[in-house]
Short mmCIF file of C-alpha atoms in Angstrom, two decimals:
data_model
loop_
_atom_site.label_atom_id
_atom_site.label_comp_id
_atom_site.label_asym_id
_atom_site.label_seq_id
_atom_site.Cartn_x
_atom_site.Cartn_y
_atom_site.Cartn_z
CA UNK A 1 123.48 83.75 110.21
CA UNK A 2 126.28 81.97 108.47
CA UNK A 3 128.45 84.96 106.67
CA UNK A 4 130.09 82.50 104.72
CA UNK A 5 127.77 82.04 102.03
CA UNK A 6 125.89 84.45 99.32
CA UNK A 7 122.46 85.64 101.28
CA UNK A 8 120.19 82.13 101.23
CA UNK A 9 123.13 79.80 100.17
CA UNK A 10 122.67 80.20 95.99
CA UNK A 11 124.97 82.17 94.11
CA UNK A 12 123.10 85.14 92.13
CA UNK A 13 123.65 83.77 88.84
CA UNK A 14 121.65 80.20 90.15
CA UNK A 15 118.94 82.42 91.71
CA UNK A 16 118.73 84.38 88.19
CA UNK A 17 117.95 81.02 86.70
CA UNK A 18 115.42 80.45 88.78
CA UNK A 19 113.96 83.74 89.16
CA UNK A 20 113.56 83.12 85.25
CA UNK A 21 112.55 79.81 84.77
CA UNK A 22 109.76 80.88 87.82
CA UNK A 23 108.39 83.74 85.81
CA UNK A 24 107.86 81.59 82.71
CA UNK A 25 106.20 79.15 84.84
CA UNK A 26 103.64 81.44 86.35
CA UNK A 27 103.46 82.80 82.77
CA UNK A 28 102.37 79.17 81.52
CA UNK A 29 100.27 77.86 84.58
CA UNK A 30 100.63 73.82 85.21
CA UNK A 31 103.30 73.95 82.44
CA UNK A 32 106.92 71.84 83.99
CA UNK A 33 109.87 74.40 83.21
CA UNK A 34 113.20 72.48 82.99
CA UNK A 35 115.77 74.64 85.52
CA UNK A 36 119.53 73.57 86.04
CA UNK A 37 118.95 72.15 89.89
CA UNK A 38 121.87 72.75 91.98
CA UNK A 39 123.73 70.29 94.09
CA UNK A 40 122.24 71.35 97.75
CA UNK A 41 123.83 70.22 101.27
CA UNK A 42 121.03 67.56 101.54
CA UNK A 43 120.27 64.97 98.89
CA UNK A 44 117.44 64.80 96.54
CA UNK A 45 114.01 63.70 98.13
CA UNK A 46 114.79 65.85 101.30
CA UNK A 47 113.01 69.07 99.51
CA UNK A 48 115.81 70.56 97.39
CA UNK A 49 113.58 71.06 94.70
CA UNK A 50 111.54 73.40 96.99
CA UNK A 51 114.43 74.98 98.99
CA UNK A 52 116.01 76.02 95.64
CA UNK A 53 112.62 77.86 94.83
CA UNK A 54 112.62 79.38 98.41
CA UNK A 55 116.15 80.12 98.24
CA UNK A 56 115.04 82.71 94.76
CA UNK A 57 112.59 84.17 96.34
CA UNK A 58 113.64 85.01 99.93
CA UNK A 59 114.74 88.39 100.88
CA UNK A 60 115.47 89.76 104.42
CA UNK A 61 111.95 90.84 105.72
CA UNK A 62 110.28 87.33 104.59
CA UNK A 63 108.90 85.11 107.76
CA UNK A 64 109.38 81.74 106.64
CA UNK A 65 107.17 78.49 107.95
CA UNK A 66 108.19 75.34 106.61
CA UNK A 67 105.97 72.27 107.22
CA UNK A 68 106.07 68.36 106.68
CA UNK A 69 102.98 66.43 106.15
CA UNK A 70 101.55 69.71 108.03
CA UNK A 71 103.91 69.77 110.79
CA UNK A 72 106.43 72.36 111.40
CA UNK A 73 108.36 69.92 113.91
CA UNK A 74 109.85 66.77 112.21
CA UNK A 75 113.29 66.45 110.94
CA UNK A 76 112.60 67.76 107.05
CA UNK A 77 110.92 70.71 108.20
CA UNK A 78 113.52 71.89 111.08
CA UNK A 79 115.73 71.02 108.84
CA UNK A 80 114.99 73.66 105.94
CA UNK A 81 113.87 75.80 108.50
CA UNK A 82 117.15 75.94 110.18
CA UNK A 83 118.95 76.27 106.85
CA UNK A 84 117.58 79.51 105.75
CA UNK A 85 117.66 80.52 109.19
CA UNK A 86 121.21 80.21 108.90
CA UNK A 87 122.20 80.54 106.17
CA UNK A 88 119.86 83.99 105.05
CA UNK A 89 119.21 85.08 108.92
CA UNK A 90 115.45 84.90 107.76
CA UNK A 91 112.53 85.10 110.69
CA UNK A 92 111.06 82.23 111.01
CA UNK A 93 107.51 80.93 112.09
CA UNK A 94 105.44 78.41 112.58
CA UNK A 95 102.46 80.52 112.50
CA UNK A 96 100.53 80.26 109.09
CA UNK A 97 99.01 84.00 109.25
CA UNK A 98 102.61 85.55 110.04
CA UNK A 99 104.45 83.61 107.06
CA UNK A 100 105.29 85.10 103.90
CA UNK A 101 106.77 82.34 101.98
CA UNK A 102 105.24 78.64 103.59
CA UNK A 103 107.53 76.02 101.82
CA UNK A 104 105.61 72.41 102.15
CA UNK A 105 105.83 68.55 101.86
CA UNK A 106 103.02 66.99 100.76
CA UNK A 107 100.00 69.50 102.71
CA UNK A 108 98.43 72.79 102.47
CA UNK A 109 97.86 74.27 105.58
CA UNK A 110 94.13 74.70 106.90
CA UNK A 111 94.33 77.97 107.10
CA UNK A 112 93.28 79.66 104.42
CA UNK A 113 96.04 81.70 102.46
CA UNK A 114 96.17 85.05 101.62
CA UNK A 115 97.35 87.00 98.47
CA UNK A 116 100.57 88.26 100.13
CA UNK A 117 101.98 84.44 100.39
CA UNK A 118 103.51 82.28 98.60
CA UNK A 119 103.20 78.55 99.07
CA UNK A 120 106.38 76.39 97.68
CA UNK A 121 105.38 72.76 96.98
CA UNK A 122 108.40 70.03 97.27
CA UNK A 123 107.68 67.72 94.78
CA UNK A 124 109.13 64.30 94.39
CA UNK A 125 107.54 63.73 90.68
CA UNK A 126 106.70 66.98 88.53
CA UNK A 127 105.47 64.57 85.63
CA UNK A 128 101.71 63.11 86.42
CA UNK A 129 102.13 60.87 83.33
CA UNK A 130 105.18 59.02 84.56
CA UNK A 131 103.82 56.03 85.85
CA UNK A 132 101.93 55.61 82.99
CA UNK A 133 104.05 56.89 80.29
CA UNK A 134 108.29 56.28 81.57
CA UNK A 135 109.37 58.48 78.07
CA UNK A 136 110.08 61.78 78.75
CA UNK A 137 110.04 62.80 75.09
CA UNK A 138 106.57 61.17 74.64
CA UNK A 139 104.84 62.85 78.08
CA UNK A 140 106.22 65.83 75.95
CA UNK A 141 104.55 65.46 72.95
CA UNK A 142 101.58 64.40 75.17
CA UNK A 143 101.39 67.85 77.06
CA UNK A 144 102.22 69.40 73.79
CA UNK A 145 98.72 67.69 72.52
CA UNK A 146 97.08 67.87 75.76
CA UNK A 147 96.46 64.14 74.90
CA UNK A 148 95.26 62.91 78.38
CA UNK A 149 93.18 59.93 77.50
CA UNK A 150 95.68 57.84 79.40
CA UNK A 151 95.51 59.12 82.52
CA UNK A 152 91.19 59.02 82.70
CA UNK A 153 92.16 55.34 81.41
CA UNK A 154 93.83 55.08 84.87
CA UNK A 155 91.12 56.48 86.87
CA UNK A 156 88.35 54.68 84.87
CA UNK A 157 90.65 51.11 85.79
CA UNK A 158 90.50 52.11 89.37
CA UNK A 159 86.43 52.26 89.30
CA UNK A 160 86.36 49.34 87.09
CA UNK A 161 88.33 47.54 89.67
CA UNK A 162 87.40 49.23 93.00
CA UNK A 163 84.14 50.52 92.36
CA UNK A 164 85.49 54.10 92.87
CA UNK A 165 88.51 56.23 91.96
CA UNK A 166 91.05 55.02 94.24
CA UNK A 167 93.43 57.83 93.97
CA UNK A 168 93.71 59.45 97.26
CA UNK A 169 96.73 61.79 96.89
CA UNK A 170 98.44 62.89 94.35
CA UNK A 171 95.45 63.50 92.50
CA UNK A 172 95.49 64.89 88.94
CA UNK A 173 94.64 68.17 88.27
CA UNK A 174 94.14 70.36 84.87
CA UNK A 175 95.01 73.68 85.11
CA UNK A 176 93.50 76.75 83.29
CA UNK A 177 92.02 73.82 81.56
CA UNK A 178 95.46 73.26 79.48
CA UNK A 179 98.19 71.43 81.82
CA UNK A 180 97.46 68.17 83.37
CA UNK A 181 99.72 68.38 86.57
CA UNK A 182 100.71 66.79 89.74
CA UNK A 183 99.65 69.06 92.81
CA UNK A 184 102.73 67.21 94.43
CA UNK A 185 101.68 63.99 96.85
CA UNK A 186 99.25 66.39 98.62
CA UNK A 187 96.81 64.17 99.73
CA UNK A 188 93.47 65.15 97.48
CA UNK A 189 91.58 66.63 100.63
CA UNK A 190 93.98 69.93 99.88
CA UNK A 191 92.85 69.50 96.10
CA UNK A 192 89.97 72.33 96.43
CA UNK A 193 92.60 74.61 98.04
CA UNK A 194 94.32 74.90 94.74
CA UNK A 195 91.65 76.36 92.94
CA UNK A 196 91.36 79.62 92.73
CA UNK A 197 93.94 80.20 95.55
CA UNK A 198 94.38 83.90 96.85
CA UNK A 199 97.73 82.94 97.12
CA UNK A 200 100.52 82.48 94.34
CA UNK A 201 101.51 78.60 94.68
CA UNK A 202 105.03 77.59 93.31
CA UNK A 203 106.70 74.02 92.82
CA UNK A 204 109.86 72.47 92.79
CA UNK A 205 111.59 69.11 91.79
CA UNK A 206 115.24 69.52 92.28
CA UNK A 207 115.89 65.64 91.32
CA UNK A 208 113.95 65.87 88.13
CA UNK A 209 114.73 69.25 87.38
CA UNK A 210 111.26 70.90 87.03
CA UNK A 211 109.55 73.86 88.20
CA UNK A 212 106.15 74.98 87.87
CA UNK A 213 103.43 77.41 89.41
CA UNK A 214 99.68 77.61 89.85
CA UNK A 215 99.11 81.29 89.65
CA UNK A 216 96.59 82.66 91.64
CA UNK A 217 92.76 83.05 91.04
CA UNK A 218 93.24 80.03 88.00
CA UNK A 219 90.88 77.34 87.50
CA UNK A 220 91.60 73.90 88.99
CA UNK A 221 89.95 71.21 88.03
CA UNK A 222 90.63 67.49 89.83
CA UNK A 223 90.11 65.00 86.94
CA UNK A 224 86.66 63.32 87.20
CA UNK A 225 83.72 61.48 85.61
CA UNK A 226 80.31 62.99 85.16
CA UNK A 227 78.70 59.86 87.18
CA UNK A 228 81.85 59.64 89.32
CA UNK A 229 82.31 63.18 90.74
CA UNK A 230 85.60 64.31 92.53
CA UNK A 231 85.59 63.99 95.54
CA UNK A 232 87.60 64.76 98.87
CA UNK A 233 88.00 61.92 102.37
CA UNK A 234 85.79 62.18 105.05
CA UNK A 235 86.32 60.69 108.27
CA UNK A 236 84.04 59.13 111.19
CA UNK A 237 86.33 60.81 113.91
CA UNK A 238 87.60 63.94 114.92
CA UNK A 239 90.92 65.10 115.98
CA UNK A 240 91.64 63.62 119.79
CA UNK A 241 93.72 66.48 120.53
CA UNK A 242 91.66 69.61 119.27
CA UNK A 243 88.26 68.18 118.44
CA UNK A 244 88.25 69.49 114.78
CA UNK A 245 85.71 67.75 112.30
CA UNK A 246 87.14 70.01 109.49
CA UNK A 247 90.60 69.18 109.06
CA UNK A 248 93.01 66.65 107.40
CA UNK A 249 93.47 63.58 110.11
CA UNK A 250 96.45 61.67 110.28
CA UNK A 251 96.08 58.18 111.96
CA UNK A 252 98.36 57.26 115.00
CA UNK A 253 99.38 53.92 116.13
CA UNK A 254 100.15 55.14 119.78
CA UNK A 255 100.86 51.50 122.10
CA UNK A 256 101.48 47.95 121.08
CA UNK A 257 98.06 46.83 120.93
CA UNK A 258 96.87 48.69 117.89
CA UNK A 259 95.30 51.24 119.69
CA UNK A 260 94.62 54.28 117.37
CA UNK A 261 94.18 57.95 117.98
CA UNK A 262 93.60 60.41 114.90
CA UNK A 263 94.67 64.01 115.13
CA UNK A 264 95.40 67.14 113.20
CA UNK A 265 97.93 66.74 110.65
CA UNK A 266 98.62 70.49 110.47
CA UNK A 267 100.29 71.25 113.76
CA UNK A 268 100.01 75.11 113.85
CA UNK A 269 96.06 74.87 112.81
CA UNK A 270 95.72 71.72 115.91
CA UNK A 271 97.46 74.31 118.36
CA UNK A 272 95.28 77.60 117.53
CA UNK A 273 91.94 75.42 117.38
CA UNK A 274 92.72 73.96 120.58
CA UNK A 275 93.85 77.45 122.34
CA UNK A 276 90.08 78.59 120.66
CA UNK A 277 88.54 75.65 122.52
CA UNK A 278 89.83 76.09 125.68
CA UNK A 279 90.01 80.17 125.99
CA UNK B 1 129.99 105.41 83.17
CA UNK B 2 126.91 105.16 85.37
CA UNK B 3 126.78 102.35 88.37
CA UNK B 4 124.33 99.72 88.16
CA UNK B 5 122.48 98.38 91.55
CA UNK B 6 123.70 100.07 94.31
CA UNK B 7 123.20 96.14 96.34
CA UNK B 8 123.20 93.85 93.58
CA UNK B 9 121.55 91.19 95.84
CA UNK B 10 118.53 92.75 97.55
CA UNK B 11 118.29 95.18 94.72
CA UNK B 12 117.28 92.21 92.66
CA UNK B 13 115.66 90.42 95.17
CA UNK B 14 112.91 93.18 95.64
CA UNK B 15 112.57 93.30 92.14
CA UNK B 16 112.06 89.98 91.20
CA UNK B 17 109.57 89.57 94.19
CA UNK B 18 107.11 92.98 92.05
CA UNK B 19 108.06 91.07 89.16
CA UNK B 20 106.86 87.57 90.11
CA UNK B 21 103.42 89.60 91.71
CA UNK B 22 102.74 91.43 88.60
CA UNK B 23 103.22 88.32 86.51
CA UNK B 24 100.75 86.32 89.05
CA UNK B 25 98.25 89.27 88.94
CA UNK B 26 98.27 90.44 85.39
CA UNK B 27 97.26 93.96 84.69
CA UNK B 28 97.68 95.15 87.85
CA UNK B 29 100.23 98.25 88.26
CA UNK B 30 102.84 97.91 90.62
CA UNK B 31 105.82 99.91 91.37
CA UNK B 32 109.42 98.46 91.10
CA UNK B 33 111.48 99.30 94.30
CA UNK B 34 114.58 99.66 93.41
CA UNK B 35 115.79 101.50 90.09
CA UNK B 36 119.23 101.93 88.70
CA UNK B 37 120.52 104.56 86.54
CA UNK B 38 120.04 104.05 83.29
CA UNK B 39 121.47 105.71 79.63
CA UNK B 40 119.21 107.23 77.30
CA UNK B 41 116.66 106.02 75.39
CA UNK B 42 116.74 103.02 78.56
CA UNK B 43 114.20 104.10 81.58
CA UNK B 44 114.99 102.72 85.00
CA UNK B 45 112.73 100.79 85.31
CA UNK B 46 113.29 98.77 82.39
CA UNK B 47 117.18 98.58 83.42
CA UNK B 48 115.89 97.25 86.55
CA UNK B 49 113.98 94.21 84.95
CA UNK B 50 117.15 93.64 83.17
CA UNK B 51 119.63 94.06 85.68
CA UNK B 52 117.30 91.96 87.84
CA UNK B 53 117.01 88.86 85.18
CA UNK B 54 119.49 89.19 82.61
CA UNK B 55 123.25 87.60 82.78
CA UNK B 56 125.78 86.10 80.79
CA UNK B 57 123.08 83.14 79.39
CA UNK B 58 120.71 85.50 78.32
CA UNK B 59 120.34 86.87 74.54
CA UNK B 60 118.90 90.60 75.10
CA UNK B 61 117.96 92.29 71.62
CA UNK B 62 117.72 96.36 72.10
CA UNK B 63 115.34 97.73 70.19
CA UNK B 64 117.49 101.06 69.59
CA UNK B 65 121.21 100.26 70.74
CA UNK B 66 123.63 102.61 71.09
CA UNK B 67 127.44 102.63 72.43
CA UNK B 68 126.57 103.66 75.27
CA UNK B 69 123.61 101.03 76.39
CA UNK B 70 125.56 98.13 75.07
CA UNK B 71 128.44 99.06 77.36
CA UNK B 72 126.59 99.18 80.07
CA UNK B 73 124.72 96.32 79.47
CA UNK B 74 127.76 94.13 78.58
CA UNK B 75 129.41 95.54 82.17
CA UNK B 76 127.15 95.10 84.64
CA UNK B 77 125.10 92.25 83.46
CA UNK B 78 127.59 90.34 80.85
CA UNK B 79 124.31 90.39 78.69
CA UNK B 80 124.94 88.72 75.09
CA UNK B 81 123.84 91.59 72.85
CA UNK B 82 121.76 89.79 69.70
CA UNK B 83 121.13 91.61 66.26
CA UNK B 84 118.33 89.66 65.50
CA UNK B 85 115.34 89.56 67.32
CA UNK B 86 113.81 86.16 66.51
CA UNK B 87 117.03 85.49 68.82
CA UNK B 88 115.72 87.29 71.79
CA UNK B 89 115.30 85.91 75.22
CA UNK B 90 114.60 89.30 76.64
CA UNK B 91 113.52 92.26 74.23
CA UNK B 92 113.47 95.79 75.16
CA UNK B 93 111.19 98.10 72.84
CA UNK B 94 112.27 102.16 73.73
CA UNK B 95 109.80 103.24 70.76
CA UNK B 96 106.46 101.08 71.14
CA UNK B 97 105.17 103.06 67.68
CA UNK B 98 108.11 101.61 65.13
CA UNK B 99 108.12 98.19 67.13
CA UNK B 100 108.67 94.85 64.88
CA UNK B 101 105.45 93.00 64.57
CA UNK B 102 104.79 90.64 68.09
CA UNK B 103 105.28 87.81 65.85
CA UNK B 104 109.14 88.54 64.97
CA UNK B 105 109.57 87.34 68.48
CA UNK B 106 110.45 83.63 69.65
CA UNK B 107 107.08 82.26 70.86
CA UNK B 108 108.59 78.71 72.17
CA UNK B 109 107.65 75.19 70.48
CA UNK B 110 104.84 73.16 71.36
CA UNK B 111 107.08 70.79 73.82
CA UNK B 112 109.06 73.52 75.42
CA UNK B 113 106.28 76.89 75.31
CA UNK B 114 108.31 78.30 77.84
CA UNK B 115 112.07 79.34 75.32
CA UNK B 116 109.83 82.44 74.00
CA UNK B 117 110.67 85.82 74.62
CA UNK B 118 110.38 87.94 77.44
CA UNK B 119 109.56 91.90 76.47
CA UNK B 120 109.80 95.16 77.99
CA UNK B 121 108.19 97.68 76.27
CA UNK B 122 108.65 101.16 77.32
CA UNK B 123 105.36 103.31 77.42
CA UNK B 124 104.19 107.05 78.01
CA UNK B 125 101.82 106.13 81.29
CA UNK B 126 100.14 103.13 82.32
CA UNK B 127 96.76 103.33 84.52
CA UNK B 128 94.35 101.12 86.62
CA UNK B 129 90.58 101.02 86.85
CA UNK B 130 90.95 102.40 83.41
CA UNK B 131 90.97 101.82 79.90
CA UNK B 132 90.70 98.33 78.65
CA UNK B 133 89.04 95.16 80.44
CA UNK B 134 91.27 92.22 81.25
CA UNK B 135 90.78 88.76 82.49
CA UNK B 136 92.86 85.26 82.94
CA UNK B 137 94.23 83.04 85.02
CA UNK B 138 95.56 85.66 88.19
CA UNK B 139 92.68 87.80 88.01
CA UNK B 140 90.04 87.31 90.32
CA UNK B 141 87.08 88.85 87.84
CA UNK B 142 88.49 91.55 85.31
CA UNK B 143 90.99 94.49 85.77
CA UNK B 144 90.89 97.50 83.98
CA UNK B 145 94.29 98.91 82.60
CA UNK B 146 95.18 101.46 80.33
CA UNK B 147 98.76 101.26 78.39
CA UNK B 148 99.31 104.82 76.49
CA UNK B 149 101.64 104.51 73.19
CA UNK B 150 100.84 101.71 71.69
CA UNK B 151 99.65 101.28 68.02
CA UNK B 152 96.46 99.46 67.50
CA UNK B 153 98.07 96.73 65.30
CA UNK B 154 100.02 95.74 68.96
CA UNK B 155 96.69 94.72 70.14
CA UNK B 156 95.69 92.80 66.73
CA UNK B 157 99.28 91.00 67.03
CA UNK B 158 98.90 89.96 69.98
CA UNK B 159 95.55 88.93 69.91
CA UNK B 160 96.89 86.73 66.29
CA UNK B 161 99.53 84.89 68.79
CA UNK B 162 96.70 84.09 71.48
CA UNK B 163 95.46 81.36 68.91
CA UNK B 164 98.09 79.40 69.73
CA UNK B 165 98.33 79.14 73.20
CA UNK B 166 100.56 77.65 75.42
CA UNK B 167 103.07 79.28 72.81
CA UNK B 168 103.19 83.18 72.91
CA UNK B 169 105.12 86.06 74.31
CA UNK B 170 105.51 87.67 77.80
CA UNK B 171 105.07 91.35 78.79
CA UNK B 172 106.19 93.47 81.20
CA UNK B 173 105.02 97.42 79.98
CA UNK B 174 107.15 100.27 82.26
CA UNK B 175 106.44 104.05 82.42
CA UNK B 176 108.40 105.53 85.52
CA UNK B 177 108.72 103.63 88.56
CA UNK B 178 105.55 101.86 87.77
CA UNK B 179 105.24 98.43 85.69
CA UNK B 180 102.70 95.55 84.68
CA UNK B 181 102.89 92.40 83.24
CA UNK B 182 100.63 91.15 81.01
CA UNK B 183 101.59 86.79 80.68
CA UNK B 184 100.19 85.15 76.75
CA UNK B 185 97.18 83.61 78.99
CA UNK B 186 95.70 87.51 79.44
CA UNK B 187 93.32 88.10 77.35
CA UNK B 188 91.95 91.49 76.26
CA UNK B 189 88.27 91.52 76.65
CA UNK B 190 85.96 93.45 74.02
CA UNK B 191 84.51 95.88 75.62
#
């Protein structure tokens, strides 16, 4: 542990901010709290949204897991992991069932959660109207009216031109049947996981200066049409390292050929499943 | 004068953590780790939600000030003290009975629901599995709680202010070491 800095990096009057701005976003579910983000020792887009959340919350018994994409080993997730490890002498894991606060890019892991963790999302684009709507004072007034014609505009063009709604992450969700909001670019496989979570789930955007929660036990609906039903990928294969037909499979170019292999993207869930296999 | 958190930064920390829980799990009891001393008519516990949120860019409205509070507030937290409490950010109510109506209080605007005030209302006892039913988003079914000391209009107030959801008003209710928060989206079920 770095002595140098305040316990996890933020001064107390930053993490007061936060600790505010997080209770009036759990009070409001799906509803984008503006925070004053904080210059962090990584740029924006590397999480800081997500490590400034982390950085409120922490305290000195938490077990922190970090994961990118479901992995706990690539660069962003050592990364953040090291941080806090550093810089608030946190334990860390990579173990879903022994973490207390799981801090994620772009997954929820396939373990189920429990109600003593919290899950904090990094999110790259708080606002789900923004490709459609580039204002921020009109995707305002939109939440304000929960006018969200536009966006089932979108996913009616994408079955109008595909045949089917061609969002695959990222995917829409209304929560408490109020907030239209991003679940982050989780890919919309996790989508179910969101609703009615055991577990408290928290997000930051540290460029765009948002931060918003899904409390636990809340509805979560994924946008949908009554003939065109949400729905979640499937794939023909299962994972080449573990065997699982359950979880989220990433696809791996692994020689020059093209040859493909598809495998677990959540690491710790791929390691436990294949322990279970061969014990 | 009396000291504030004995470790400002873990003092807090455990704090906010109950605080964050009971506002994810409304209605639910829990007890708040860490208390401070506190001058009269101000309970620990409710000097502990304010010591744990409350700073120099917060507007705190006292309910019954007194030299002695606003001293202590002022020094350890460098809490702007306001007179009026439509100005509130935080609101803490010592004497639930002669409270201002719930709608006094800043509810937020329809593009920003979330600049409404935060209260702490100090009770006689607070109990689970009894009293009234519950339910929202953060309860899994219903939860039973039962807040002593309040006045029946509270109830018809706050019940007003639910019609106009996402705006409304926060509340955290403290008796001893124990607290509960019950967020606008809570709603009071008719038993």
């Amino acid at each position: 542990m770095t002595p140098t800095y305040n316990f996890a990096f933020l001064d107390e009057n930053t993490k007061r901010m936060l600790r505010r701005a997080l209770l009036k976003a759990v009070a409001i579910p799906g509803y984008q709290v503006p925070f004053g983000s904080r210059e962090m020792p990584l740029p924006y887009g590397w999480g800081t949204g997500g490590i400034q959340v982390t950085a409120a919350l922490l305290g000195p018994d938490d077990v922190l897991k970090v994961i990118d994409q479901g992995a706990d080993d690539t660069t962003n997730a050592v990364n953040i992991r090291r941080f806090f490890a550093r810089t608030a002498g946190v334990a860390t894991t990579e173990r879903t069932a022994e973490a207390s606060v799981i801090q994620t890019r772009h997954r929820i892991p396939e373990t189920p959660l429990r109600e003593d963790q919290i899950l904090v999302f990094q999110v790259p684009e708080p606002e789900p109207l923004r490709t459609l709507e580039p204002r921020e004072a009109e995707t305002r007034t939109m939440h304000a009216l929960a006018d969200y014609g536009l966006m089932h505009v979108k996913l009616y063009e994408d079955i109008a031109q595909y045949g089917h709604i061609a969002t695959s992450y990222d995917y829409p969700v209304l929560v408490d049947g109020r907030f239209l909001t991003s679940p982050s670019p989780i890919p919309k496989f996790d989508n179910p996981k969101l609703d009615h979570s055991p577990a408290l789930m928290l997000f930051g955007a540290g460029r765009e200066k948002r931060l918003y929660a899904i409390p636990p036990y809340t509805q979560v609906e994924s946008l949908a049409f009554d003939d065109h039903p949400f729905e979640i990928q499937r794939w023909e294969h299962q994972c080449a390292l573990c065997g699982s037909g359950e979880s989220y499979l990433d696809e791996v170019v692994v020689d020059d050929c093209g040859t493909r292999m598809f495998v677990c993207s959540d690491t710790d869930y791929c390691g436990e499943h294949l322990a279970e296999a061969v014990a | 004068m009396l000291a504030a958190f004995a470790d400002p930064v873990f003092d807090s920390q455990r704090n906010f953590r109950e605080l964050l829980q009971a506002m994810a799990r409304p209605a639910v009891p829990r007890e708040l780790p860490n208390l401070p001393p506190a001058p009269v008519p101000i309970i620990p516990a409710a000097m502990a939600i304010l010591m744990t949120l409350c700073d120099a860019t917060t507007a705190v409205w006292l309910q019954q000030p007194n030299d002695e509070t606003t001293c202590h507030l002022r020094f350890h937290a460098g809490t702007r003290l306001v007179d009026d409490p439509r100005d509130a950010d935080f609101a803490l109510i010592t004497d639930p009975e002669s409270m201002p109506p719930l709608d006094t209080f800043a509810q937020g605007e329809m593009r920003y629901p979330d600049r409404s005030a935060s209260l702490i209302v100090q009770v006689p006892d607070l109990r689970a599995h009894a009293g009234a039913y519950f339910a929202g988003p953060g309860i899994r079914q219903t939860a039973q709680l039962a807040i002593d000391g309040l006045p029946q209009r509270f109830w018809q107030q706050r019940a007003a202010i639910a019609t106009r959801l996402p705006l409304g008003i926060d509340l955290f209710f403290v008796a001893a070491q124990r607290m509960v928060a019950l967020p606008r989206t809570t709603r009071l079920l008719e038993s």
